[in-house]
XYZ file of C-alpha atoms in Angstrom:
652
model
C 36.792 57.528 50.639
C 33.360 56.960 51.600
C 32.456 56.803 47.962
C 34.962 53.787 47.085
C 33.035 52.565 50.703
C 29.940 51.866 49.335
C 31.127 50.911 46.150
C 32.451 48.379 47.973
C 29.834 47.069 49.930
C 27.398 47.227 46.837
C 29.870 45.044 44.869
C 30.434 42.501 48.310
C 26.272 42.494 48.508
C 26.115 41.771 44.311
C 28.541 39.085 44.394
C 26.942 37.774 47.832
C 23.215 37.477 46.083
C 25.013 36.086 42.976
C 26.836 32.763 44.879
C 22.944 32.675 46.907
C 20.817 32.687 43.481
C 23.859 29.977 41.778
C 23.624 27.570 45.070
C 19.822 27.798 45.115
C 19.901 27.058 41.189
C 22.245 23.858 42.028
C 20.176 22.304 44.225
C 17.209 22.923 42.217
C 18.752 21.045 39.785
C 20.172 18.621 41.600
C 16.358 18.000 43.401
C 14.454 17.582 39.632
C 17.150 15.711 38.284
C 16.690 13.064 40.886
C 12.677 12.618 39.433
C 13.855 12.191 35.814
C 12.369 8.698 34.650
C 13.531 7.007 31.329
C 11.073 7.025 28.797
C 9.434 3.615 28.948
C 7.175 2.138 26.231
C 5.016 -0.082 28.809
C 4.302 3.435 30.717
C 3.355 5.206 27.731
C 0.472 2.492 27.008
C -0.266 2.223 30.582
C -1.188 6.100 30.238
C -3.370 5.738 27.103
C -4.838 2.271 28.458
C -5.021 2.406 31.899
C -7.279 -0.465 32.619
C -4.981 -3.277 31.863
C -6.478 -6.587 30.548
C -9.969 -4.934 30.471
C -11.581 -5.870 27.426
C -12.378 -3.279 24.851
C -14.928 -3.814 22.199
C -12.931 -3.698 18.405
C -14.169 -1.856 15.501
C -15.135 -4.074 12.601
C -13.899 -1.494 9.979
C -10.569 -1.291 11.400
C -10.123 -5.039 12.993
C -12.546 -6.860 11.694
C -12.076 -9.997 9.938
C -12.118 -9.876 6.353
C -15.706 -12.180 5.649
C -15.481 -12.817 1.757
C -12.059 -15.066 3.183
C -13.746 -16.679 6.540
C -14.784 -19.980 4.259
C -11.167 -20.624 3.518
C -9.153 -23.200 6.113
C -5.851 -24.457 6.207
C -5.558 -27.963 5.023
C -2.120 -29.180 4.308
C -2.173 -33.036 4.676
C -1.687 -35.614 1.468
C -4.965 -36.030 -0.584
C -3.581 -38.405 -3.344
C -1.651 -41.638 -3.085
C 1.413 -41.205 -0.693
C 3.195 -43.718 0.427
C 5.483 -43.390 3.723
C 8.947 -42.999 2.637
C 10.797 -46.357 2.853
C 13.915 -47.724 4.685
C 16.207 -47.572 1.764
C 17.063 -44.449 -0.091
C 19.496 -43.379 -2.766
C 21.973 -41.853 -0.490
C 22.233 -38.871 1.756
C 21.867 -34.980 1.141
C 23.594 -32.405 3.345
C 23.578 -28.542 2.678
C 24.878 -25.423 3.776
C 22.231 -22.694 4.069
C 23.514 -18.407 3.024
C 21.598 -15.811 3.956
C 19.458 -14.159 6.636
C 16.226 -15.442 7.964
C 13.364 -15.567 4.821
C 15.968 -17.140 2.795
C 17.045 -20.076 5.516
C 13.441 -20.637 5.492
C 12.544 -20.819 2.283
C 15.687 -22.709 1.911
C 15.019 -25.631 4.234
C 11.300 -26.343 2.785
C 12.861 -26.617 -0.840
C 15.496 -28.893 0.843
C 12.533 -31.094 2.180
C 10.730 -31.290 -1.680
C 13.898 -32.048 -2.854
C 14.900 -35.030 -0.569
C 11.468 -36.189 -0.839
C 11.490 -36.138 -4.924
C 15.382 -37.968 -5.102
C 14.311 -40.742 -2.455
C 16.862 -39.486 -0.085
C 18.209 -39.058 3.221
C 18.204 -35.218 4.499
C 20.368 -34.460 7.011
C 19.814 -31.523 9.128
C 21.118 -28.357 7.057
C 23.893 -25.766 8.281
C 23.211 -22.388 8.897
C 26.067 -20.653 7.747
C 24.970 -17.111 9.782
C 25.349 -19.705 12.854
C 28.487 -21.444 13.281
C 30.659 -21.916 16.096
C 33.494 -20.137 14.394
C 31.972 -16.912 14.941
C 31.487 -16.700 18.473
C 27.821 -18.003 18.783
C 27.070 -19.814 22.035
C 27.942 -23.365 22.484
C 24.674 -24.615 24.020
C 23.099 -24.827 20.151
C 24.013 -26.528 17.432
C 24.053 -24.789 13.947
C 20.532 -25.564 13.060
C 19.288 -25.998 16.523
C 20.250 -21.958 16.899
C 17.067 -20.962 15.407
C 14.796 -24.168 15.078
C 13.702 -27.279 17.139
C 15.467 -30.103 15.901
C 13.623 -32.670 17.490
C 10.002 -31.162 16.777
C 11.167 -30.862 12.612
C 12.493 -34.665 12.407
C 9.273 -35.980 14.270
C 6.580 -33.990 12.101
C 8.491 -34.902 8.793
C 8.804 -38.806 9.821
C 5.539 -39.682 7.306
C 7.159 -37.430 4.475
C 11.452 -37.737 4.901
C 13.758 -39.816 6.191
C 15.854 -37.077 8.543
C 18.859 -37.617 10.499
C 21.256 -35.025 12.367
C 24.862 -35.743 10.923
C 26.102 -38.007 8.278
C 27.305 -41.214 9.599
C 30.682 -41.718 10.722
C 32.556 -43.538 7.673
C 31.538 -40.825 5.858
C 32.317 -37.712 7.658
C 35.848 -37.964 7.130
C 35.143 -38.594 2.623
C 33.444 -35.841 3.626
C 36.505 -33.495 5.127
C 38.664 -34.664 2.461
C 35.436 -33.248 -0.151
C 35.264 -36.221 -2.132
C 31.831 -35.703 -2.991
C 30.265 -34.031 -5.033
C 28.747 -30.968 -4.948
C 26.267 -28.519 -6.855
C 25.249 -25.044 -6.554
C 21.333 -24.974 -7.615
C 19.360 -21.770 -8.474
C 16.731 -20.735 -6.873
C 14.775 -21.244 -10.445
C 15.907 -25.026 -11.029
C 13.291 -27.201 -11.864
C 12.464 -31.123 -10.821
C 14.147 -32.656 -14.025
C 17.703 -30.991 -12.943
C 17.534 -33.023 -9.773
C 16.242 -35.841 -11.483
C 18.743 -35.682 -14.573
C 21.629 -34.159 -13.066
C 21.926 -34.630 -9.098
C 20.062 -37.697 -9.123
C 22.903 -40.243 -11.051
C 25.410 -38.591 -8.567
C 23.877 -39.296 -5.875
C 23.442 -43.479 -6.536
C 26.809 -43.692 -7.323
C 28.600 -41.434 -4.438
C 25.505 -42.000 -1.585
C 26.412 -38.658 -0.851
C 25.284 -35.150 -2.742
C 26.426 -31.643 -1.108
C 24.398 -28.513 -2.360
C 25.273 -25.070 -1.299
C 22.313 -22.512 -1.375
C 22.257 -19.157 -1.464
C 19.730 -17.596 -3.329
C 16.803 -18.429 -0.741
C 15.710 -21.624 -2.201
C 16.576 -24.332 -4.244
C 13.928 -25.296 -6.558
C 11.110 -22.954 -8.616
C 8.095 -21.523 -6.527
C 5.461 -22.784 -9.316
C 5.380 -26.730 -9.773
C 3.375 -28.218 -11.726
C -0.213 -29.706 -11.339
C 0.706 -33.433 -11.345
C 3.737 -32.432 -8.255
C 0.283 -30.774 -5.905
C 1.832 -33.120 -3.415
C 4.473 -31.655 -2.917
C 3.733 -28.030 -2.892
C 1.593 -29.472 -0.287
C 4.801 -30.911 1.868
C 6.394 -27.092 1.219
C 3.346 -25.805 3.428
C 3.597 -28.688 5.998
C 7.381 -27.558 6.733
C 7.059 -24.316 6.552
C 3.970 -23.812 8.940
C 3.838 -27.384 11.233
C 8.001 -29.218 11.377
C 9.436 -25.629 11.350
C 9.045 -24.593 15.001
C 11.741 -22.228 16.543
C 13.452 -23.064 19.539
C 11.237 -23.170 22.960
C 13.075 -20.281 24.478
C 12.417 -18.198 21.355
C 8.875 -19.809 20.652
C 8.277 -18.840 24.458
C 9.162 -15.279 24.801
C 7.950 -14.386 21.218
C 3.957 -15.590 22.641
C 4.786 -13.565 25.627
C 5.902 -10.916 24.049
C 2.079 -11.025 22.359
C 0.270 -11.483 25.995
C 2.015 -8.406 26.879
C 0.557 -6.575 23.905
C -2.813 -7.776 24.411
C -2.417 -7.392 28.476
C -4.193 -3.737 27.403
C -6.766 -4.832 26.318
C -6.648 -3.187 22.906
C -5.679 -4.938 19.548
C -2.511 -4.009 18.162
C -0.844 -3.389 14.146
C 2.261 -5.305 13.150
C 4.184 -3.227 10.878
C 7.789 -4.612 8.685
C 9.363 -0.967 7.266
C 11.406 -3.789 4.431
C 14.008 -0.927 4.513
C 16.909 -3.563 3.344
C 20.115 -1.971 1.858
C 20.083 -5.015 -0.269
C 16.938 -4.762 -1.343
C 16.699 -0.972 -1.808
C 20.273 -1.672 -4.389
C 18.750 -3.729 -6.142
C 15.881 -1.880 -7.141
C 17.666 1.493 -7.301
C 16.134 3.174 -4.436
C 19.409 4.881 -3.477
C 17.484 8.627 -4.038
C 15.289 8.028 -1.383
C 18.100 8.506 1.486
C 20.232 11.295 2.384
C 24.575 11.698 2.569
C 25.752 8.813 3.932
C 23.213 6.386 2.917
C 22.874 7.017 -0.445
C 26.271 6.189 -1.001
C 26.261 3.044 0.944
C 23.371 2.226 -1.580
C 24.937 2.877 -4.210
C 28.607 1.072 -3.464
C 26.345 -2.481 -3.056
C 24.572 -1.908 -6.124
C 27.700 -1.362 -8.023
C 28.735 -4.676 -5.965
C 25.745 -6.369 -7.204
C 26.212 -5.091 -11.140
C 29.894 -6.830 -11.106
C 28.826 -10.041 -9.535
C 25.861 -10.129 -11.890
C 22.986 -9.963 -10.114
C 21.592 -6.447 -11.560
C 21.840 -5.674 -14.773
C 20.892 -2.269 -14.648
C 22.702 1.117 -15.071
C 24.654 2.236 -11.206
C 22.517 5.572 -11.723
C 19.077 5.344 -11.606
C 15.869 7.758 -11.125
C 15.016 6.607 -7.715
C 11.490 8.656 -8.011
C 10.908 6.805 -11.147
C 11.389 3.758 -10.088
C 9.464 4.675 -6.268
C 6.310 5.780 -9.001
C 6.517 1.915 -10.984
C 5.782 0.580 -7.524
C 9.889 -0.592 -6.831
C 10.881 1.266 -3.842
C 9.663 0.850 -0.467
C 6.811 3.169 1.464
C 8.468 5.346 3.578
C 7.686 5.479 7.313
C 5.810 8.835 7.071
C 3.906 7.654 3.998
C 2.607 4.374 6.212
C 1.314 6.670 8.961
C -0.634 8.918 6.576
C -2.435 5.689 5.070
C -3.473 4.366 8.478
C -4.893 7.626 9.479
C -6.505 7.760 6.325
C -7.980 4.404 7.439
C -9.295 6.246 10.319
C -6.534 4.217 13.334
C -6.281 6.518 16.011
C -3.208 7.781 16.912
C -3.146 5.608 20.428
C -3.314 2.770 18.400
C -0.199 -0.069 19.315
C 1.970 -0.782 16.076
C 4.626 -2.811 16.379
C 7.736 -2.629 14.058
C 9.031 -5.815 13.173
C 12.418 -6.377 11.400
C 15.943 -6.647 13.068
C 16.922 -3.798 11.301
C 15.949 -0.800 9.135
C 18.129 1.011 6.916
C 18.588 4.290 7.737
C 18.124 3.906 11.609
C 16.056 5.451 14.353
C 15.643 8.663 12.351
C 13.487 7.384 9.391
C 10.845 5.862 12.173
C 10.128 9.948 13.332
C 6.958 10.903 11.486
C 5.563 7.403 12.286
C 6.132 8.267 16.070
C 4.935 11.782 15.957
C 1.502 10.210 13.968
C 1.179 7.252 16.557
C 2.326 7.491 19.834
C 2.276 4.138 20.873
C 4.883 2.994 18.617
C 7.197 -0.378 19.956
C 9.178 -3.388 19.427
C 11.179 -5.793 20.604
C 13.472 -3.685 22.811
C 10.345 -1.948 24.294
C 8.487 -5.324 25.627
C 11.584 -7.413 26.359
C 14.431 -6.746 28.666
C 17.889 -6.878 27.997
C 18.232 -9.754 30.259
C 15.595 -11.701 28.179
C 17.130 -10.887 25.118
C 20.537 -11.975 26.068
C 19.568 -15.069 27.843
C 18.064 -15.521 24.344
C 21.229 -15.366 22.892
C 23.025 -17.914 25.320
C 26.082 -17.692 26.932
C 28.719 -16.792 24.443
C 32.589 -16.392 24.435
C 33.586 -12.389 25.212
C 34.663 -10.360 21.842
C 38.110 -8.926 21.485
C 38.383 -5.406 23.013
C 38.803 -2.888 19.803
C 40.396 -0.176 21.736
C 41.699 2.170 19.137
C 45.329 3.434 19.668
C 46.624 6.685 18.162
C 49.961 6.021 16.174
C 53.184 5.828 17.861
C 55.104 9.253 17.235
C 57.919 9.212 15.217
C 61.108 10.156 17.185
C 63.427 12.491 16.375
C 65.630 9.953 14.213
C 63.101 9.639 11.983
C 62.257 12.906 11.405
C 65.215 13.398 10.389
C 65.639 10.633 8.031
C 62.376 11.791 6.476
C 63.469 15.160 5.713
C 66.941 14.371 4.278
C 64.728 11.690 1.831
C 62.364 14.466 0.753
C 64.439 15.603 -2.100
C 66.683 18.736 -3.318
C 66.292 22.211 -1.836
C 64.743 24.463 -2.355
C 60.692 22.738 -2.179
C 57.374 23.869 -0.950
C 56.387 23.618 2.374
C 54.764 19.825 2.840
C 50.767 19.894 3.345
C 49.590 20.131 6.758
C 48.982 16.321 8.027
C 45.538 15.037 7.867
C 43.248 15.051 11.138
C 43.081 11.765 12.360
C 39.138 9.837 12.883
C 39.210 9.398 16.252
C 37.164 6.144 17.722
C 34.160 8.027 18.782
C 33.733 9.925 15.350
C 33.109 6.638 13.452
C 29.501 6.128 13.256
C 28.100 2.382 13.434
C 28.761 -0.169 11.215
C 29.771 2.238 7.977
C 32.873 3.789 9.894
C 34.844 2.408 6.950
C 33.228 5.097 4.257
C 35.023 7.563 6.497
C 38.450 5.998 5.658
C 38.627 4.536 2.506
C 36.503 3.905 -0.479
C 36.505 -0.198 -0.370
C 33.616 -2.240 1.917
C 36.067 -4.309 4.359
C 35.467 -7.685 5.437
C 32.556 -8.400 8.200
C 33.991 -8.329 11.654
C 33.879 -10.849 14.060
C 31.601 -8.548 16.075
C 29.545 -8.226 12.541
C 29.002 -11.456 11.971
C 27.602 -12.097 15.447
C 25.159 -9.623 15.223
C 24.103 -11.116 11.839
C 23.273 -14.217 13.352
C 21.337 -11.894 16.737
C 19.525 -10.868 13.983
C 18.269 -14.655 12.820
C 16.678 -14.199 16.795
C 15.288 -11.243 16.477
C 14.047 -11.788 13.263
C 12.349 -14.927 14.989
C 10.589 -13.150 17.849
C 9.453 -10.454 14.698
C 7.370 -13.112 12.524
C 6.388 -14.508 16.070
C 4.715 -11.119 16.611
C 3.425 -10.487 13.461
C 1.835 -13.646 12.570
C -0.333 -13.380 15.836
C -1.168 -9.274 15.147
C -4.729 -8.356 14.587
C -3.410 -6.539 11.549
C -0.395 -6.626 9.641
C 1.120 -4.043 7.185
C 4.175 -4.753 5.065
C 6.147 -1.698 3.239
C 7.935 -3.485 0.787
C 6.635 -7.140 -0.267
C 6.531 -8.977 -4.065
C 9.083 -6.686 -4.681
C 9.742 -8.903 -8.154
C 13.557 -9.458 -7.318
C 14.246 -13.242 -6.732
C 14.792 -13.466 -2.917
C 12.000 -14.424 -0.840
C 11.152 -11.422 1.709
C 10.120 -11.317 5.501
C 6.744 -9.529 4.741
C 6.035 -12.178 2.040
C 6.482 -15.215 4.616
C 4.788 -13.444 7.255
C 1.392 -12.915 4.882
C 1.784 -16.310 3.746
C 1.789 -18.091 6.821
C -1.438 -15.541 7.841
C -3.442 -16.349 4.615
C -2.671 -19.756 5.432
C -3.949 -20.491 9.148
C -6.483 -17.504 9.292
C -7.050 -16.007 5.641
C -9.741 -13.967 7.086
C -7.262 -12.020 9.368
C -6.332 -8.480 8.416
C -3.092 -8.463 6.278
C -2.482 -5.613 4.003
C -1.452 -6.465 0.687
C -1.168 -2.080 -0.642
C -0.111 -2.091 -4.465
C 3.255 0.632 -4.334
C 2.281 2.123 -7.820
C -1.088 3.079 -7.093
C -0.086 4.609 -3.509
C 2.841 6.727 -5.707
C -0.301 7.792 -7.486
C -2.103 9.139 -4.714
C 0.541 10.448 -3.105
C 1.697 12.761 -6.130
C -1.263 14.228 -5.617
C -0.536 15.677 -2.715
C 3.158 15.440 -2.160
C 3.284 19.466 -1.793
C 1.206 19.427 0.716
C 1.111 15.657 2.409
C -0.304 16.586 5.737
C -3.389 18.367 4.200
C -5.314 15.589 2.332
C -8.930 16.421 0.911
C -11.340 14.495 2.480
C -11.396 13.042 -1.442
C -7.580 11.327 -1.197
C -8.721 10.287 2.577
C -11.599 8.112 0.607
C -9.563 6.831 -2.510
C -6.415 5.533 0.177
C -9.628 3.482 2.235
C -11.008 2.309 -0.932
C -7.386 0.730 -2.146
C -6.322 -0.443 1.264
C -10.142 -1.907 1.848
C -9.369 -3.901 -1.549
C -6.405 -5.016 -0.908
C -7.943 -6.951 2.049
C -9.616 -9.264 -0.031
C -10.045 -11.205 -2.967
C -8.282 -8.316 -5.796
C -5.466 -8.230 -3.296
C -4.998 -12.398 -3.295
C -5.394 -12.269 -6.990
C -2.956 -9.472 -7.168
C -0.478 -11.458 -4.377
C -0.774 -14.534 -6.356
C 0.901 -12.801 -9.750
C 4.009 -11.036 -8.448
C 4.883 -12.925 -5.161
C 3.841 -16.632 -6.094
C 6.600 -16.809 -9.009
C 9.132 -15.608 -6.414
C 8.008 -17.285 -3.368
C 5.322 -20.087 -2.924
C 5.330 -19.926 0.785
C 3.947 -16.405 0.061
C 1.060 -17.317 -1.261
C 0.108 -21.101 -0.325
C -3.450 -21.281 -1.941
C -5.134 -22.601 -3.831
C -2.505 -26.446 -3.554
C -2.426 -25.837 0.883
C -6.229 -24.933 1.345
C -9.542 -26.503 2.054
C -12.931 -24.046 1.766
C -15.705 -24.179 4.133
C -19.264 -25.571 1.938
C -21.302 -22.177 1.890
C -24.264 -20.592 -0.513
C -21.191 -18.123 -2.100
C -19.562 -20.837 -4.451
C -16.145 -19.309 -5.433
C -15.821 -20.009 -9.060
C -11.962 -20.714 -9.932
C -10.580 -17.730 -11.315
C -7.285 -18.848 -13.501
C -4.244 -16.391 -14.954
C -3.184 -16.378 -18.393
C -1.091 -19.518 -18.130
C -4.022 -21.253 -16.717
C -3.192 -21.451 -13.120
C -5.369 -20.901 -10.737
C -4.996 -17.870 -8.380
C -7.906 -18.400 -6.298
C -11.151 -20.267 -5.685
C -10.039 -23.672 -6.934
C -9.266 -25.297 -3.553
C -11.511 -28.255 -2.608
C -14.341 -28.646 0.031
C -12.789 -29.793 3.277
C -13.533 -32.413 5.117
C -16.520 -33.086 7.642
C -14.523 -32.824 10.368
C -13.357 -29.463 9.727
C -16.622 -28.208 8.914
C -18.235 -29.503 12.434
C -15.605 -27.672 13.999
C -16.339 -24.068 12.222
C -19.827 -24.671 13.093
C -18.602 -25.235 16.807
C -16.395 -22.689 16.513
C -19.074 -20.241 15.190
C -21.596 -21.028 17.706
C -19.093 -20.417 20.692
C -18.718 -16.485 18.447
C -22.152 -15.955 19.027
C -21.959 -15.900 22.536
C -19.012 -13.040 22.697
C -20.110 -9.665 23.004
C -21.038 -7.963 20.143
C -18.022 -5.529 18.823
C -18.209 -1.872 19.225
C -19.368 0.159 15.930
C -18.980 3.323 17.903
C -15.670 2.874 18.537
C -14.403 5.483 15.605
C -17.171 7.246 14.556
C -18.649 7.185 10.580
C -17.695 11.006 10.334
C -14.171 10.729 10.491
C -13.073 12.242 7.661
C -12.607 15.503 9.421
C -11.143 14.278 12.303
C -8.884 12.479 10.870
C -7.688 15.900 8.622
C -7.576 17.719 11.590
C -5.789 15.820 13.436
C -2.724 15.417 10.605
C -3.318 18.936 10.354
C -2.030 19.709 14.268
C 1.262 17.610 13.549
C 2.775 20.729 11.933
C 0.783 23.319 13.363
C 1.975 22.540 16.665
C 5.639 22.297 15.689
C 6.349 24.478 12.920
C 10.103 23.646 12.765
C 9.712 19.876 13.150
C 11.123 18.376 10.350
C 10.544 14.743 9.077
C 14.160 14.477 7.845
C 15.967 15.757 10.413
């Protein structure tokens, strides 16, 4: 008895130290959960750059301005004879505007050339991605969702007659579509709207076109129509201002970048699913994606727009320069460049295929890594949006079971006796299985119809998009992953280096050529975060090059035949009178791709010199900033990404 005693007490004392040791445990918790802070992208700099607004002296190598370009100015306004558009015109031209936001942009400038060619009346386009019909707030108008009415009919007054909706006795001709309407490629040329649109519209007064292919008339014009490829860049860069609540939190979203004191990297991944299916790039991604690739290139290959195989060698075509840099491939180069890994990068673009996941090795290279959701909150963003009617509630409801009736029915309709045993039924997808806006490839094999929640994000995306080429036009440097990609869309990074070479050519924009990274990279794709200190120099040398006048010339072959807002020299540029004379340096067809652009004015030169003298008096930039011997730095330092995480994997 005494035995089973102690047993006892020994067990009462185990149990007794075991409730002590799980309370003291539960308030433990309980105290270090309640000192948890959410990560926070403003904190993160403050703790790298913790003397805000303090300025720091910039490296020339890294954020210098590019001096062979400094001479070149933008210079927009008519040279030649051009008359002020008169009172009369042939008739009126309205238009409905498809696609995201480099293709409404590139849209609305051709729209201008066009009007201005035909003699006629433009009223403001429609922006299909903004309508009323899908939910978008009431307070803005279709075009006024993205751009500043007022601001583009004043700045175009010397150039088009503009006017916000057709007149009344034609509105309802209009309803009843009794005029007529044309479809133009993005390719067509000045005598198709002089031969074909042009009759139709003297003799209805009113022309409809539909675009959808990101413009409406062919990038290269020729010599004699200088003019206007000249009214192209005064659209695009002065009467195309966004919206004064987007124009206003897009500059502060810059003041709060440069509130550290420190310049920062604009960065566009160009991860586009319809990009990446056009070119094939379906390899590159994993499961899911993949497939989604590859069900909108088949898309594309029955509507006609590829005419390709559906299967393609993705590396082969990522090794001819087609597919995008990946994330961890753009964080190698700008180490290579010698950017330390505090340096700010912003990611532009409202969205990158493949998510969150694919931005990883960028993040574990650079630590300071943000965007839009990082320096705005949500109550910016949404006040952004405007106040807009509630969605429906998709609460998903399992299926009503069958009752007993049924059953029954069911089982004296299966058939004659005796038969197998019927297949177990199949496990429903419950609502939170479904995974973003691809639940469908988990249910059937056919791409349904956009949403109404869908197509309201699409046109949240024309805003975000906004506030992104906001951001990146104002970065001290600019890198673009996937630009003169050689399809026939214009592209985000395109506009955004266009409108840089055009106001400041000087400025920092990367222009990398995809084939000859795939070439350095096979060197050392077995062993990527181990470069020689060899690779380290040949990646400067390229991306150094691509800075200047090789990577105009280069930008001027493959992205001006797409897109002349991407490259808006020589027709939209003035140079500064120095001792360097440019000669003109001309392609095969005998245009010129750069140095032909004229000496500009006195005016403009009076105000460089002003502008230089007030330079002088800055303080000098820091040289010391990244030291000359960083070659081994820099290899150690991509070298303790692994070693301090051997399981860390960039694809998980």
């Amino acid at each position: 008895m005494a035995f089973k005693s102690k047993i006892k007490w020994v067990a009462l004392f185990v149990l007794t130290l075991s409730l002590g040791s799980l309370t003291v445990h539960l308030s433990l918790t309980k105290f270090s959960s309640m000192n948890l802070v959410q990560y926070s992208a403003k904190e993160a700099l403050s703790h790298d750059f913790p003397y805000i607004g303090s300025p720091v002296g910039r490296n020339k190598r890294l954020w210098g301005a590019v001096r062979s370009l400094e001479s070149l100015q933008p210079y927009a306004n008519p040279r030649n004879g051009y008359p002020v558009p008169g009172k009369t015109s042939n008739g009126f031209i309205y238009a409905k505007i498809f696609g995201g936001f480099e293709k409404i942009r590139s849209s609305i400038c051709d729209l201008v050339t066009i009007s201005r060619l035909l003699n006629a009346t433009l009223v403001i386009p429609e922006i299909q991605e903004s309508t009323r019909s899908k939910g978008i707030s009431y307070k803005f108008k279709s075009f006024s969702y993205l751009y500043d009415e007022e601001q583009f009919i004043a700045s175009l007054k010397n150039d088009v007659n503009i006017i916000k909706s057709l007149p009344e006795y034609f509105k309802s001709a209009r309803r009843r579509s009794e005029f007529p309407t044309f479809k133009p490629k993005s390719s067509a040329s000045p005598n198709y709207y002089v031969k074909e649109i042009l009759p139709s519209l003297k003799k209805a007064k009113v022309v409809g076109l539909i675009i959808m292919d990101g413009g409406c008339l062919q990038p290269i014009l020729p010599p004699i129509l200088s003019e206007f490829q000249r009214l192209r860049c005064r659209v695009a860069f002065h009467a195309l201002q966004f919206r004064p609540e987007i124009q206003i939190l897009g500059l502060r979203m810059v003041e709060r970048l440069r509130a550290w004191g420190q310049p920062f990297l604009a960065y566009h991944p160009g991860l586009v699913r319809d990009t990446l299916a056009y070119h094939g790039c379906a390899e590159l991604f994993q499961d899911v994606h993949t497939e989604l690739i590859q069900y909108r290139r088949e898309q594309m290959i029955k509507q006609g727009i590829v005419n390709d195989e559906l299967s393609v060698e993705s590396h082969i075509r990522r090794e001819n320069g087609s597919c995008p840099l990946m994330p961890e491939e753009v964080g190698l180069l700008l180490r290579a460049m010698g950017y330390p890994s505090n340096t700010i990068i912003y990611v532009a673009g409202s969205q990158t295929f493949g998510g969150q996941r694919l931005l990883i090795p960028l993040r574990a290279m650079f630590a300071n890594v943000v965007d839009r959701t990082s320096l705005c909150s949500k109550t910016e963003l949404s006040d952004l949006v405007g106040p807009e009617t509630p969605p429906s509630p998709d609460v998903f409801k399992m299926p009503n079971p069958k009752s007993e009736e049924q059953l029954k029915e069911e089982w004296n309709r299966a058939g004659p006796r005796p038969r197998p045993l019927p297949p177990p039924p199949d496990r429903p997808v419950y609502q939170h299985e479904k995974e973003g806006w691809y639940a469908w490839i988990t249910e059937n094999d056919k791409e349904p119809n956009p949403s109404p929640m869908d197509l309201r994000m699409q046109a949240h995306r024309l805003l975000w998009d906004a506030l992104d080429y906001i951001v990146s036009v104002e970065a001290d440097a600019f890198f673009p992953c996937f630009h003169s990609d050689g399809s026939r869309w214009p592209d985000f990074s395109g506009l955004v280096i266009g409108q840089r070479l055009y106001e400041r050519a000087s400025s920092r924009t990367y222009r990398p050529d995809r084939k000859k990274i795939a070439e350095l990279f096979n060197v050392i794709r077995d062993d990527m975060y181990h470069p020689k200190r060899n690779w380290i120099l040949s990646a400067r040398e390229h991306l150094n090059r691509s800075l200047s006048e090789e990577g105009l010339i280069r930008q001027s072959l493959l992205s001006k035949p797409t897109s002349f807002l991407s490259h808006p020299i020589p027709e939209c540029s003035c140079r500064i009178s120095s001792v360097e004379i440019t000669k003109p340096i001309k392609g095969k067809d005998g245009r010129i791709l750069f140095g032909g652009e004229p000496e500009c004015p006195k005016w403009m030169q009076s105000a460089r010199a002003e502008k230089a003298r007030t330079n002088e008096t800055e303080p000098a930039e820091d040289e010391n900033d990244v030291p000359e011997q960083l070659e081994p730095d820099v290899i150690s330092s991509l070298t303790s990404l692994i070693d301090h995480d051997e399981e860390w994997d960039p694809n998980d």
